[in-house]
């Protein structure tokens, strides 16, 4: 629970007041701020034996999603302290009743994540009430409930102030992402799971797993088993079972996992196991556009991915493609001439052919913005353009009728260590987008933790607290200069 304590303390600095200062201010700040909040002035105590009930719920919790979440929240409220104060005879919350209306628990894009949370001051016994359409909304409600509670060092009990509470919440965007990069530095599975744990505190719901890049290819691909010869070492690898474990762990906490392979550039490591993917032994990037084997490998990877990564989207990269190897390699230069292509044509051909392969496996495709900047009118109309270079691109993307994710690097790149949390919090994804229909095409935002300068030893403290500031933008409507637009 050390990482939980660290995050809660860091989040305190992001808000005007903090749970640590409750005795002085009698004030609690929720993060991200829910859509609607009202409260009173009564102090309650939380029973050290607090339980969860599900009276009136149509959700069976056969997978234990709610049961496990409630235990995590109970541990989080204690923050490793021994709760040994005497339970008061009155004003004690003894249970949280969770009502989920949908019996389904398949995590899909745009799943209903809304919830209502009430904490009354009357009743015998006294219990908090959560109501949500889906289990995933209930998970967010439990996180919010945990923020109302704190360990009091005088009473040695968990206390909840300013009751009664009535809270309603719906996230602003359906896509609220965090990127991690396991190619530049390998991250053990346990570390990835810790990142997922902390994402839930700020209600982030997409882990963008940038699995492979030029530096290493750490994941097993059964269709092409030599690909992970490009890993750093035999121990710095992920099996397909590891990937399944990560996906299931994330989904049980309401987090989708989106895989990325970045093609045709950023793929030098692919050729360690299959050298014919390189243009030549002396010129190894981008992937050989003239070789059908390149597309066969992409098809095999995405076929294997489709059995593991069930999220609606797959990321195919497409950024920073230096095509000089294509013109410098005689057999590729001949192929270009025979097909009446220049390198720009070949770049477009590679991206669009890769898109078709991904679509054949049931995915919608996300590409970095260079694809749109170079041939936006040729992209599949289901493409989501991932904006990272500049803030002027998103308005152009949605004006063209395509969906967009915002990650402009000067504000939401966590490896930019000089980027402040204030900048993360004031970055507006809908800047210069005034048309409501176009605003709906911005499906969300993503903060990016690129791995060149971090590893397992410092990834958490580099992500937080700045990622939490961006999470406020993803979720909150109250601070916005324009009304929240309903995402449909």
CSV table of C-alpha atoms in Angstrom, one decimal:
chain,number,residue,atom,x,y,z
A,1,UNK,CA,0.0,0.0,0.0
A,2,UNK,CA,3.0,2.3,-0.1
A,3,UNK,CA,2.2,3.5,-3.6
A,4,UNK,CA,-1.4,4.2,-2.4
A,5,UNK,CA,-0.2,6.4,0.4
A,6,UNK,CA,2.2,8.3,-1.9
A,7,UNK,CA,-0.5,9.0,-4.4
A,8,UNK,CA,-3.0,10.2,-1.8
A,9,UNK,CA,-0.4,12.5,-0.3
A,10,UNK,CA,0.6,13.8,-3.8
A,11,UNK,CA,-3.0,14.4,-4.7
A,12,UNK,CA,-3.4,16.5,-1.6
A,13,UNK,CA,-1.0,19.0,-3.1
A,14,UNK,CA,-3.1,19.3,-6.2
A,15,UNK,CA,-6.2,20.4,-4.4
A,16,UNK,CA,-6.8,23.6,-2.5
A,17,UNK,CA,-7.2,21.7,0.8
A,18,UNK,CA,-6.3,18.2,1.8
A,19,UNK,CA,-7.5,15.3,3.9
A,20,UNK,CA,-4.4,15.8,6.0
A,21,UNK,CA,-5.7,19.2,7.0
A,22,UNK,CA,-9.2,18.1,7.9
A,23,UNK,CA,-8.8,18.8,11.6
A,24,UNK,CA,-8.0,22.4,10.8
A,25,UNK,CA,-10.3,23.1,7.9
A,26,UNK,CA,-13.1,20.5,8.2
A,27,UNK,CA,-12.9,20.3,4.4
A,28,UNK,CA,-12.5,17.5,1.9
A,29,UNK,CA,-11.6,17.8,-1.8
A,30,UNK,CA,-12.6,15.1,-4.2
A,31,UNK,CA,-10.4,14.2,-7.1
A,32,UNK,CA,-11.4,14.3,-9.9
A,33,UNK,CA,-14.3,16.5,-8.8
A,34,UNK,CA,-17.6,14.7,-9.5
A,35,UNK,CA,-20.3,16.3,-11.6
A,36,UNK,CA,-22.6,17.2,-8.7
A,37,UNK,CA,-21.7,17.4,-5.0
A,38,UNK,CA,-23.6,18.5,-1.9
A,39,UNK,CA,-22.8,17.9,1.7
A,40,UNK,CA,-23.6,18.9,5.3
A,41,UNK,CA,-21.7,19.4,8.5
A,42,UNK,CA,-22.1,16.1,10.5
A,43,UNK,CA,-19.1,13.9,11.5
A,44,UNK,CA,-19.5,10.2,11.1
A,45,UNK,CA,-17.4,7.2,12.0
A,46,UNK,CA,-16.7,4.3,9.7
A,47,UNK,CA,-17.0,0.9,11.4
A,48,UNK,CA,-13.7,-1.0,11.4
A,49,UNK,CA,-15.8,-4.0,10.4
A,50,UNK,CA,-17.6,-2.2,7.6
A,51,UNK,CA,-19.2,-4.5,5.1
A,52,UNK,CA,-20.6,-4.3,1.6
A,53,UNK,CA,-24.1,-5.4,0.7
A,54,UNK,CA,-25.9,-5.7,-2.6
A,55,UNK,CA,-29.6,-5.4,-1.7
A,56,UNK,CA,-31.6,-4.5,-4.7
A,57,UNK,CA,-28.8,-5.2,-7.2
A,58,UNK,CA,-29.4,-7.3,-10.3
A,59,UNK,CA,-25.6,-7.8,-10.7
A,60,UNK,CA,-24.4,-11.1,-9.2
A,61,UNK,CA,-20.7,-10.3,-8.9
A,62,UNK,CA,-19.8,-13.9,-9.8
A,63,UNK,CA,-16.3,-12.8,-10.7
A,64,UNK,CA,-15.8,-11.0,-7.4
A,65,UNK,CA,-15.2,-7.6,-9.1
A,66,UNK,CA,-17.1,-5.6,-6.4
A,67,UNK,CA,-15.9,-7.8,-3.6
A,68,UNK,CA,-12.3,-7.3,-4.4
A,69,UNK,CA,-12.8,-3.6,-5.1
A,70,UNK,CA,-14.4,-3.1,-1.7
A,71,UNK,CA,-11.5,-4.8,0.0
A,72,UNK,CA,-9.0,-2.6,-1.8
A,73,UNK,CA,-11.0,0.5,-0.8
A,74,UNK,CA,-11.2,-0.7,2.8
A,75,UNK,CA,-7.4,-1.1,2.8
A,76,UNK,CA,-6.9,2.3,1.2
A,77,UNK,CA,-9.0,4.1,3.8
A,78,UNK,CA,-6.8,2.6,6.6
A,79,UNK,CA,-3.5,3.4,4.9
A,80,UNK,CA,-1.8,0.6,6.9
A,81,UNK,CA,-2.9,2.0,10.2
A,82,UNK,CA,-4.3,-0.2,13.0
A,83,UNK,CA,-7.9,0.9,13.5
A,84,UNK,CA,-8.2,0.1,17.2
A,85,UNK,CA,-10.4,2.9,18.6
A,86,UNK,CA,-13.6,2.1,20.3
A,87,UNK,CA,-16.5,1.9,17.8
A,88,UNK,CA,-19.0,4.6,18.8
A,89,UNK,CA,-22.6,3.6,19.5
A,90,UNK,CA,-24.0,6.2,17.1
A,91,UNK,CA,-23.1,7.9,13.9
A,92,UNK,CA,-21.3,4.9,12.7
A,93,UNK,CA,-21.4,3.7,9.1
A,94,UNK,CA,-21.7,-0.1,9.2
A,95,UNK,CA,-22.0,-0.9,5.5
A,96,UNK,CA,-22.0,0.3,1.9
A,97,UNK,CA,-25.0,-1.0,-0.1
A,98,UNK,CA,-24.2,-1.2,-3.8
A,99,UNK,CA,-27.0,-1.4,-6.4
A,100,UNK,CA,-25.9,-2.2,-9.9
A,101,UNK,CA,-28.7,-2.3,-12.5
A,102,UNK,CA,-27.0,-4.2,-15.3
A,103,UNK,CA,-26.1,-7.8,-14.9
A,104,UNK,CA,-23.3,-7.5,-17.5
A,105,UNK,CA,-19.7,-6.9,-16.7
A,106,UNK,CA,-18.0,-6.9,-20.1
A,107,UNK,CA,-15.8,-3.8,-20.3
A,108,UNK,CA,-16.5,-2.1,-23.5
A,109,UNK,CA,-15.7,1.3,-24.9
A,110,UNK,CA,-18.3,3.9,-23.8
A,111,UNK,CA,-19.6,1.6,-21.1
A,112,UNK,CA,-21.8,3.6,-18.7
A,113,UNK,CA,-19.5,4.8,-15.9
A,114,UNK,CA,-21.9,7.1,-14.1
A,115,UNK,CA,-22.9,6.6,-10.5
A,116,UNK,CA,-24.8,8.1,-7.6
A,117,UNK,CA,-23.4,8.0,-4.0
A,118,UNK,CA,-25.2,9.1,-0.9
A,119,UNK,CA,-24.0,9.0,2.7
A,120,UNK,CA,-26.9,9.8,5.1
A,121,UNK,CA,-26.8,10.9,8.7
A,122,UNK,CA,-30.0,9.1,9.7
A,123,UNK,CA,-30.9,5.4,9.8
A,124,UNK,CA,-30.5,2.4,11.9
A,125,UNK,CA,-28.2,0.8,10.9
A,126,UNK,CA,-26.4,3.6,9.0
A,127,UNK,CA,-25.2,2.7,5.6
A,128,UNK,CA,-23.9,4.5,2.5
A,129,UNK,CA,-25.7,3.9,-0.8
A,130,UNK,CA,-24.2,3.5,-4.2
A,131,UNK,CA,-26.3,3.2,-7.3
A,132,UNK,CA,-24.8,2.6,-10.8
A,133,UNK,CA,-26.0,1.3,-14.2
A,134,UNK,CA,-22.9,-0.9,-14.4
A,135,UNK,CA,-20.3,-2.4,-12.1
A,136,UNK,CA,-17.7,-0.1,-13.6
A,137,UNK,CA,-19.7,3.0,-12.4
A,138,UNK,CA,-19.8,1.3,-9.0
A,139,UNK,CA,-16.0,0.9,-9.0
A,140,UNK,CA,-15.7,4.7,-9.4
A,141,UNK,CA,-18.2,5.3,-6.7
A,142,UNK,CA,-16.2,3.2,-4.3
A,143,UNK,CA,-13.1,5.3,-5.1
A,144,UNK,CA,-15.0,8.5,-4.4
A,145,UNK,CA,-16.3,7.0,-1.1
A,146,UNK,CA,-12.7,6.2,0.0
A,147,UNK,CA,-11.8,9.9,-0.5
A,148,UNK,CA,-14.5,10.9,2.0
A,149,UNK,CA,-12.8,8.8,4.7
A,150,UNK,CA,-9.6,9.3,6.6
A,151,UNK,CA,-7.8,7.8,9.6
A,152,UNK,CA,-8.0,10.1,12.7
A,153,UNK,CA,-5.0,9.8,15.0
A,154,UNK,CA,-6.9,11.0,18.0
A,155,UNK,CA,-9.9,8.6,17.9
A,156,UNK,CA,-7.9,5.9,16.1
A,157,UNK,CA,-10.9,5.4,13.9
A,158,UNK,CA,-11.8,6.1,10.3
A,159,UNK,CA,-13.9,9.2,10.2
A,160,UNK,CA,-16.1,10.8,7.5
A,161,UNK,CA,-16.9,14.5,7.9
A,162,UNK,CA,-19.4,16.9,6.3
A,163,UNK,CA,-22.1,14.4,6.0
A,164,UNK,CA,-24.7,13.9,4.6
A,165,UNK,CA,-23.2,13.6,1.1
A,166,UNK,CA,-25.0,13.4,-2.1
A,167,UNK,CA,-22.8,12.9,-5.2
A,168,UNK,CA,-23.6,12.2,-8.8
A,169,UNK,CA,-20.9,11.7,-11.4
A,170,UNK,CA,-20.4,11.1,-15.1
A,171,UNK,CA,-17.0,11.3,-16.7
A,172,UNK,CA,-16.5,14.1,-19.3
A,173,UNK,CA,-14.7,11.8,-21.9
A,174,UNK,CA,-15.1,8.1,-22.6
A,175,UNK,CA,-11.3,7.7,-23.3
A,176,UNK,CA,-9.1,8.7,-20.3
A,177,UNK,CA,-5.7,7.2,-21.1
A,178,UNK,CA,-2.2,6.7,-19.7
A,179,UNK,CA,0.6,5.4,-22.0
A,180,UNK,CA,3.4,3.2,-20.7
A,181,UNK,CA,6.4,2.2,-22.7
A,182,UNK,CA,8.0,-1.3,-22.2
A,183,UNK,CA,10.4,-1.2,-25.1
A,184,UNK,CA,12.8,1.5,-24.0
A,185,UNK,CA,12.9,0.1,-20.4
A,186,UNK,CA,11.3,-3.3,-19.5
A,187,UNK,CA,8.7,-3.0,-16.8
A,188,UNK,CA,8.0,-6.2,-14.7
A,189,UNK,CA,4.4,-7.4,-14.6
A,190,UNK,CA,4.1,-6.4,-10.9
A,191,UNK,CA,5.0,-2.8,-11.8
A,192,UNK,CA,2.5,-2.6,-14.6
A,193,UNK,CA,-0.2,-3.8,-12.2
A,194,UNK,CA,0.8,-1.1,-9.7
A,195,UNK,CA,0.4,1.5,-12.4
A,196,UNK,CA,-3.1,0.1,-13.1
A,197,UNK,CA,-3.9,0.3,-9.4
A,198,UNK,CA,-3.0,3.9,-9.2
A,199,UNK,CA,-4.9,4.7,-12.4
A,200,UNK,CA,-8.1,3.8,-10.7
A,201,UNK,CA,-7.6,6.4,-8.0
A,202,UNK,CA,-8.0,9.1,-10.7
A,203,UNK,CA,-10.6,7.2,-12.6
A,204,UNK,CA,-8.4,6.7,-15.7
A,205,UNK,CA,-9.8,3.9,-17.9
A,206,UNK,CA,-7.3,3.1,-20.7
A,207,UNK,CA,-3.8,1.8,-20.3
A,208,UNK,CA,-2.1,2.4,-23.7
A,209,UNK,CA,0.6,-0.3,-23.7
A,210,UNK,CA,3.4,0.8,-26.1
A,211,UNK,CA,4.8,-2.7,-26.0
A,212,UNK,CA,7.5,-2.7,-28.7
A,213,UNK,CA,9.7,-0.2,-30.5
A,214,UNK,CA,13.1,0.0,-32.1
A,215,UNK,CA,14.9,-0.8,-28.9
A,216,UNK,CA,13.3,-4.1,-28.0
A,217,UNK,CA,10.5,-6.5,-28.8
A,218,UNK,CA,9.7,-8.0,-25.4
A,219,UNK,CA,6.4,-9.8,-26.1
A,220,UNK,CA,5.7,-13.4,-27.3
A,221,UNK,CA,4.0,-13.7,-30.7
A,222,UNK,CA,3.1,-17.3,-31.2
A,223,UNK,CA,2.5,-16.8,-34.9
A,224,UNK,CA,6.1,-15.5,-35.3
A,225,UNK,CA,8.0,-16.9,-32.3
A,226,UNK,CA,11.4,-15.4,-33.3
A,227,UNK,CA,10.1,-11.8,-32.9
A,228,UNK,CA,10.9,-11.7,-29.2
A,229,UNK,CA,14.5,-12.5,-30.1
A,230,UNK,CA,14.6,-8.7,-30.2
A,231,UNK,CA,14.0,-8.4,-26.4
A,232,UNK,CA,16.8,-7.1,-24.2
A,233,UNK,CA,17.3,-10.5,-22.5
A,234,UNK,CA,15.6,-13.8,-22.0
A,235,UNK,CA,14.2,-12.5,-18.6
A,236,UNK,CA,12.9,-9.2,-20.0
A,237,UNK,CA,9.9,-10.7,-21.8
A,238,UNK,CA,6.2,-11.1,-21.6
A,239,UNK,CA,4.5,-14.3,-22.4
A,240,UNK,CA,1.0,-14.4,-23.9
A,241,UNK,CA,-0.1,-15.6,-20.5
A,242,UNK,CA,1.5,-12.6,-18.9
A,243,UNK,CA,-0.4,-10.3,-21.3
A,244,UNK,CA,-3.7,-12.1,-20.6
A,245,UNK,CA,-3.0,-11.7,-16.9
A,246,UNK,CA,-2.4,-8.0,-17.2
A,247,UNK,CA,-5.6,-7.5,-19.3
A,248,UNK,CA,-7.8,-9.4,-16.9
A,249,UNK,CA,-6.3,-7.6,-13.9
A,250,UNK,CA,-7.0,-4.2,-15.6
A,251,UNK,CA,-10.5,-5.1,-16.7
A,252,UNK,CA,-11.4,-6.2,-13.2
A,253,UNK,CA,-10.7,-2.6,-12.1
A,254,UNK,CA,-12.5,-0.9,-15.1
A,255,UNK,CA,-9.3,-0.3,-17.1
A,256,UNK,CA,-9.1,-1.2,-20.8
A,257,UNK,CA,-5.7,-2.3,-22.1
A,258,UNK,CA,-4.9,-1.0,-25.7
A,259,UNK,CA,-1.8,-2.6,-27.4
A,260,UNK,CA,0.4,-0.7,-29.8
A,261,UNK,CA,2.8,-1.8,-32.5
A,262,UNK,CA,4.4,1.2,-34.2
A,263,UNK,CA,4.7,0.6,-38.0
A,264,UNK,CA,6.4,1.1,-40.3
A,265,UNK,CA,9.0,3.1,-38.3
A,266,UNK,CA,10.2,2.3,-34.8
A,267,UNK,CA,10.5,-1.3,-35.7
A,268,UNK,CA,14.3,-2.1,-35.8
A,269,UNK,CA,13.9,-4.8,-33.1
A,270,UNK,CA,11.6,-6.8,-35.3
A,271,UNK,CA,14.4,-7.8,-37.6
A,272,UNK,CA,16.6,-9.4,-34.9
A,273,UNK,CA,14.5,-12.5,-35.2
A,274,UNK,CA,13.5,-12.0,-38.9
A,275,UNK,CA,16.2,-10.0,-40.7
A,276,UNK,CA,14.2,-10.0,-44.0
A,277,UNK,CA,12.0,-7.4,-42.4
A,278,UNK,CA,14.9,-4.9,-42.6
A,279,UNK,CA,15.5,-3.1,-45.9
A,280,UNK,CA,19.1,-4.3,-45.6
A,281,UNK,CA,21.6,-5.4,-43.0
A,282,UNK,CA,23.0,-1.8,-43.0
A,283,UNK,CA,19.7,0.0,-43.2
A,284,UNK,CA,17.2,-1.4,-40.8
A,285,UNK,CA,14.3,0.9,-40.6
A,286,UNK,CA,11.5,1.3,-41.5
A,287,UNK,CA,10.1,-2.1,-42.3
A,288,UNK,CA,10.5,-3.3,-45.9
A,289,UNK,CA,7.5,-1.9,-47.7
A,290,UNK,CA,8.2,-4.1,-50.8
A,291,UNK,CA,8.2,-7.4,-48.9
A,292,UNK,CA,4.8,-9.0,-48.4
A,293,UNK,CA,6.3,-10.8,-45.4
A,294,UNK,CA,6.2,-7.5,-43.5
A,295,UNK,CA,2.5,-7.5,-43.8
A,296,UNK,CA,2.2,-11.2,-43.0
A,297,UNK,CA,4.0,-10.5,-39.8
A,298,UNK,CA,1.7,-7.6,-38.9
A,299,UNK,CA,-1.3,-9.9,-39.7
A,300,UNK,CA,0.1,-12.6,-37.4
A,301,UNK,CA,0.8,-10.1,-34.6
A,302,UNK,CA,-2.7,-8.7,-34.8
A,303,UNK,CA,-4.3,-12.1,-35.1
A,304,UNK,CA,-2.5,-13.1,-31.8
A,305,UNK,CA,-3.4,-9.8,-30.2
A,306,UNK,CA,-7.1,-10.2,-31.0
A,307,UNK,CA,-7.2,-13.2,-28.7
A,308,UNK,CA,-5.8,-11.2,-25.8
A,309,UNK,CA,-6.5,-7.5,-26.2
A,310,UNK,CA,-10.3,-7.2,-26.5
A,311,UNK,CA,-10.5,-3.5,-26.4
A,312,UNK,CA,-12.2,-1.9,-29.4
A,313,UNK,CA,-9.0,-0.1,-30.5
A,314,UNK,CA,-5.5,-1.1,-31.5
A,315,UNK,CA,-2.7,1.5,-32.0
A,316,UNK,CA,-0.6,1.2,-35.2
A,317,UNK,CA,1.7,4.1,-34.6
A,318,UNK,CA,2.8,5.6,-38.0
A,319,UNK,CA,4.9,8.4,-36.6
A,320,UNK,CA,8.4,9.6,-37.3
A,321,UNK,CA,9.0,7.5,-40.4
A,322,UNK,CA,12.3,8.2,-42.0
A,323,UNK,CA,12.0,6.7,-45.5
A,324,UNK,CA,15.6,7.2,-46.6
A,325,UNK,CA,16.3,3.4,-46.3
A,326,UNK,CA,13.7,2.7,-48.9
A,327,UNK,CA,15.4,4.8,-51.6
A,328,UNK,CA,18.8,3.7,-50.5
A,329,UNK,CA,18.0,0.0,-50.9
A,330,UNK,CA,18.2,-1.2,-54.5
A,331,UNK,CA,15.4,-3.8,-54.4
A,332,UNK,CA,13.0,-1.4,-52.6
A,333,UNK,CA,13.9,1.4,-55.0
A,334,UNK,CA,13.1,-0.9,-57.9
A,335,UNK,CA,9.8,-1.8,-56.3
A,336,UNK,CA,8.9,1.9,-55.9
A,337,UNK,CA,9.8,2.5,-59.6
A,338,UNK,CA,7.8,-0.5,-60.8
A,339,UNK,CA,4.8,0.6,-58.8
A,340,UNK,CA,5.1,4.3,-59.8
A,341,UNK,CA,5.5,5.3,-56.2
A,342,UNK,CA,7.6,7.8,-54.4
A,343,UNK,CA,8.4,7.4,-50.7
A,344,UNK,CA,5.4,9.4,-49.6
A,345,UNK,CA,3.2,7.1,-51.6
A,346,UNK,CA,4.9,4.1,-50.1
A,347,UNK,CA,4.4,5.5,-46.6
A,348,UNK,CA,0.7,6.0,-47.3
A,349,UNK,CA,0.5,2.5,-48.8
A,350,UNK,CA,2.1,0.9,-45.8
A,351,UNK,CA,-0.2,2.6,-43.3
A,352,UNK,CA,-3.4,2.0,-45.2
A,353,UNK,CA,-2.6,-1.7,-45.8
A,354,UNK,CA,-1.8,-2.1,-42.1
A,355,UNK,CA,-5.1,-0.5,-41.3
A,356,UNK,CA,-7.0,-3.0,-43.4
A,357,UNK,CA,-5.3,-5.8,-41.7
A,358,UNK,CA,-6.3,-4.5,-38.2
A,359,UNK,CA,-9.9,-3.9,-39.4
A,360,UNK,CA,-10.0,-7.5,-40.6
A,361,UNK,CA,-9.3,-8.6,-37.0
A,362,UNK,CA,-12.2,-6.5,-35.7
A,363,UNK,CA,-10.3,-3.5,-34.5
A,364,UNK,CA,-10.8,0.2,-35.0
A,365,UNK,CA,-7.4,1.8,-35.6
A,366,UNK,CA,-5.6,4.6,-33.8
A,367,UNK,CA,-2.7,6.3,-35.6
A,368,UNK,CA,-0.3,9.1,-34.6
A,369,UNK,CA,-1.1,12.4,-36.2
A,370,UNK,CA,1.6,12.3,-38.9
A,371,UNK,CA,-0.7,10.0,-40.9
A,372,UNK,CA,-3.4,12.6,-40.9
A,373,UNK,CA,-1.0,15.4,-41.6
A,374,UNK,CA,0.3,13.6,-44.7
A,375,UNK,CA,-2.8,11.8,-46.1
A,376,UNK,CA,-5.7,12.4,-43.8
A,377,UNK,CA,-8.3,12.2,-46.6
A,378,UNK,CA,-7.2,8.6,-47.4
A,379,UNK,CA,-7.4,7.2,-43.8
A,380,UNK,CA,-10.2,4.8,-43.1
A,381,UNK,CA,-13.1,6.8,-41.7
A,382,UNK,CA,-13.0,4.8,-38.5
A,383,UNK,CA,-9.5,6.0,-37.8
A,384,UNK,CA,-8.8,7.8,-34.5
A,385,UNK,CA,-6.0,10.3,-34.9
A,386,UNK,CA,-3.7,10.6,-31.9
A,387,UNK,CA,-2.6,14.3,-31.7
A,388,UNK,CA,0.8,14.8,-30.1
A,389,UNK,CA,2.8,17.4,-32.0
A,390,UNK,CA,0.8,20.6,-31.7
A,391,UNK,CA,-2.5,21.9,-30.4
A,392,UNK,CA,-3.7,23.1,-33.8
A,393,UNK,CA,-4.2,19.5,-35.2
A,394,UNK,CA,-7.2,18.4,-33.2
A,395,UNK,CA,-9.5,21.1,-34.7
A,396,UNK,CA,-8.4,20.0,-38.2
A,397,UNK,CA,-9.0,16.3,-37.4
A,398,UNK,CA,-12.6,16.7,-36.2
A,399,UNK,CA,-13.4,19.3,-38.9
A,400,UNK,CA,-12.5,16.4,-41.3
A,401,UNK,CA,-15.0,14.2,-39.6
A,402,UNK,CA,-12.5,11.9,-37.9
A,403,UNK,CA,-12.2,11.1,-34.2
A,404,UNK,CA,-9.3,12.4,-32.1
A,405,UNK,CA,-7.3,11.7,-28.9
A,406,UNK,CA,-5.3,14.6,-27.5
A,407,UNK,CA,-1.8,14.2,-26.1
A,408,UNK,CA,0.0,17.4,-27.1
A,409,UNK,CA,3.6,16.8,-26.0
A,410,UNK,CA,4.3,20.2,-24.5
A,411,UNK,CA,1.5,19.7,-22.0
A,412,UNK,CA,0.8,16.0,-21.5
A,413,UNK,CA,4.1,14.2,-22.0
A,414,UNK,CA,5.3,13.0,-18.6
A,415,UNK,CA,8.9,12.5,-19.8
A,416,UNK,CA,9.0,16.3,-20.2
A,417,UNK,CA,10.1,16.8,-16.7
A,418,UNK,CA,9.9,20.5,-16.9
A,419,UNK,CA,6.2,20.4,-17.7
A,420,UNK,CA,4.3,21.5,-14.6
A,421,UNK,CA,1.1,20.1,-13.1
A,422,UNK,CA,-0.5,23.5,-13.7
A,423,UNK,CA,0.1,23.0,-17.4
A,424,UNK,CA,-1.4,19.5,-17.2
A,425,UNK,CA,-4.5,20.8,-15.5
A,426,UNK,CA,-5.1,23.8,-17.8
A,427,UNK,CA,-4.6,21.9,-21.1
A,428,UNK,CA,-8.0,22.0,-22.8
A,429,UNK,CA,-8.6,19.2,-25.4
A,430,UNK,CA,-11.5,21.1,-27.0
A,431,UNK,CA,-9.5,24.3,-27.5
A,432,UNK,CA,-10.6,26.1,-30.7
A,433,UNK,CA,-13.4,23.5,-31.3
A,434,UNK,CA,-16.7,25.3,-31.0
A,435,UNK,CA,-19.1,23.0,-33.0
A,436,UNK,CA,-20.8,20.6,-30.6
A,437,UNK,CA,-20.8,17.8,-33.2
A,438,UNK,CA,-17.1,18.2,-33.7
A,439,UNK,CA,-16.5,18.4,-29.9
A,440,UNK,CA,-18.0,14.9,-29.6
A,441,UNK,CA,-15.4,13.6,-32.0
A,442,UNK,CA,-12.7,14.3,-29.4
A,443,UNK,CA,-13.1,11.0,-27.5
A,444,UNK,CA,-10.7,12.0,-24.8
A,445,UNK,CA,-7.1,12.5,-23.9
A,446,UNK,CA,-4.0,10.6,-22.9
A,447,UNK,CA,-0.9,11.4,-20.8
A,448,UNK,CA,2.2,9.7,-22.1
A,449,UNK,CA,4.9,8.1,-19.9
A,450,UNK,CA,7.6,7.4,-22.5
A,451,UNK,CA,10.3,5.1,-21.2
A,452,UNK,CA,13.7,6.5,-22.4
A,453,UNK,CA,14.4,8.1,-19.0
A,454,UNK,CA,12.5,6.0,-16.5
A,455,UNK,CA,12.4,2.4,-15.4
A,456,UNK,CA,10.6,0.3,-12.8
A,457,UNK,CA,12.4,2.2,-10.0
A,458,UNK,CA,10.9,5.6,-10.7
A,459,UNK,CA,7.9,5.3,-13.0
A,460,UNK,CA,5.3,5.9,-10.3
A,461,UNK,CA,6.8,9.1,-9.0
A,462,UNK,CA,7.3,10.4,-12.5
A,463,UNK,CA,3.6,9.7,-13.5
A,464,UNK,CA,2.1,11.2,-10.3
A,465,UNK,CA,0.9,13.8,-9.4
A,466,UNK,CA,1.0,15.4,-12.8
A,467,UNK,CA,-1.1,12.6,-14.4
A,468,UNK,CA,-3.8,13.2,-11.8
A,469,UNK,CA,-4.0,16.9,-12.9
A,470,UNK,CA,-4.8,15.7,-16.4
A,471,UNK,CA,-7.3,13.2,-15.1
A,472,UNK,CA,-9.2,16.2,-13.7
A,473,UNK,CA,-9.5,17.6,-17.2
A,474,UNK,CA,-10.7,14.2,-18.5
A,475,UNK,CA,-13.4,13.9,-15.9
A,476,UNK,CA,-14.4,17.3,-14.6
A,477,UNK,CA,-16.9,19.8,-16.1
A,478,UNK,CA,-17.1,22.3,-13.3
A,479,UNK,CA,-14.0,24.3,-14.1
A,480,UNK,CA,-14.6,24.5,-17.8
A,481,UNK,CA,-15.2,27.8,-19.7
A,482,UNK,CA,-17.6,25.9,-22.0
A,483,UNK,CA,-20.3,23.4,-21.1
A,484,UNK,CA,-19.6,19.7,-21.1
A,485,UNK,CA,-20.7,18.1,-24.3
A,486,UNK,CA,-22.5,14.8,-24.0
A,487,UNK,CA,-20.5,12.1,-25.6
A,488,UNK,CA,-22.6,9.8,-27.8
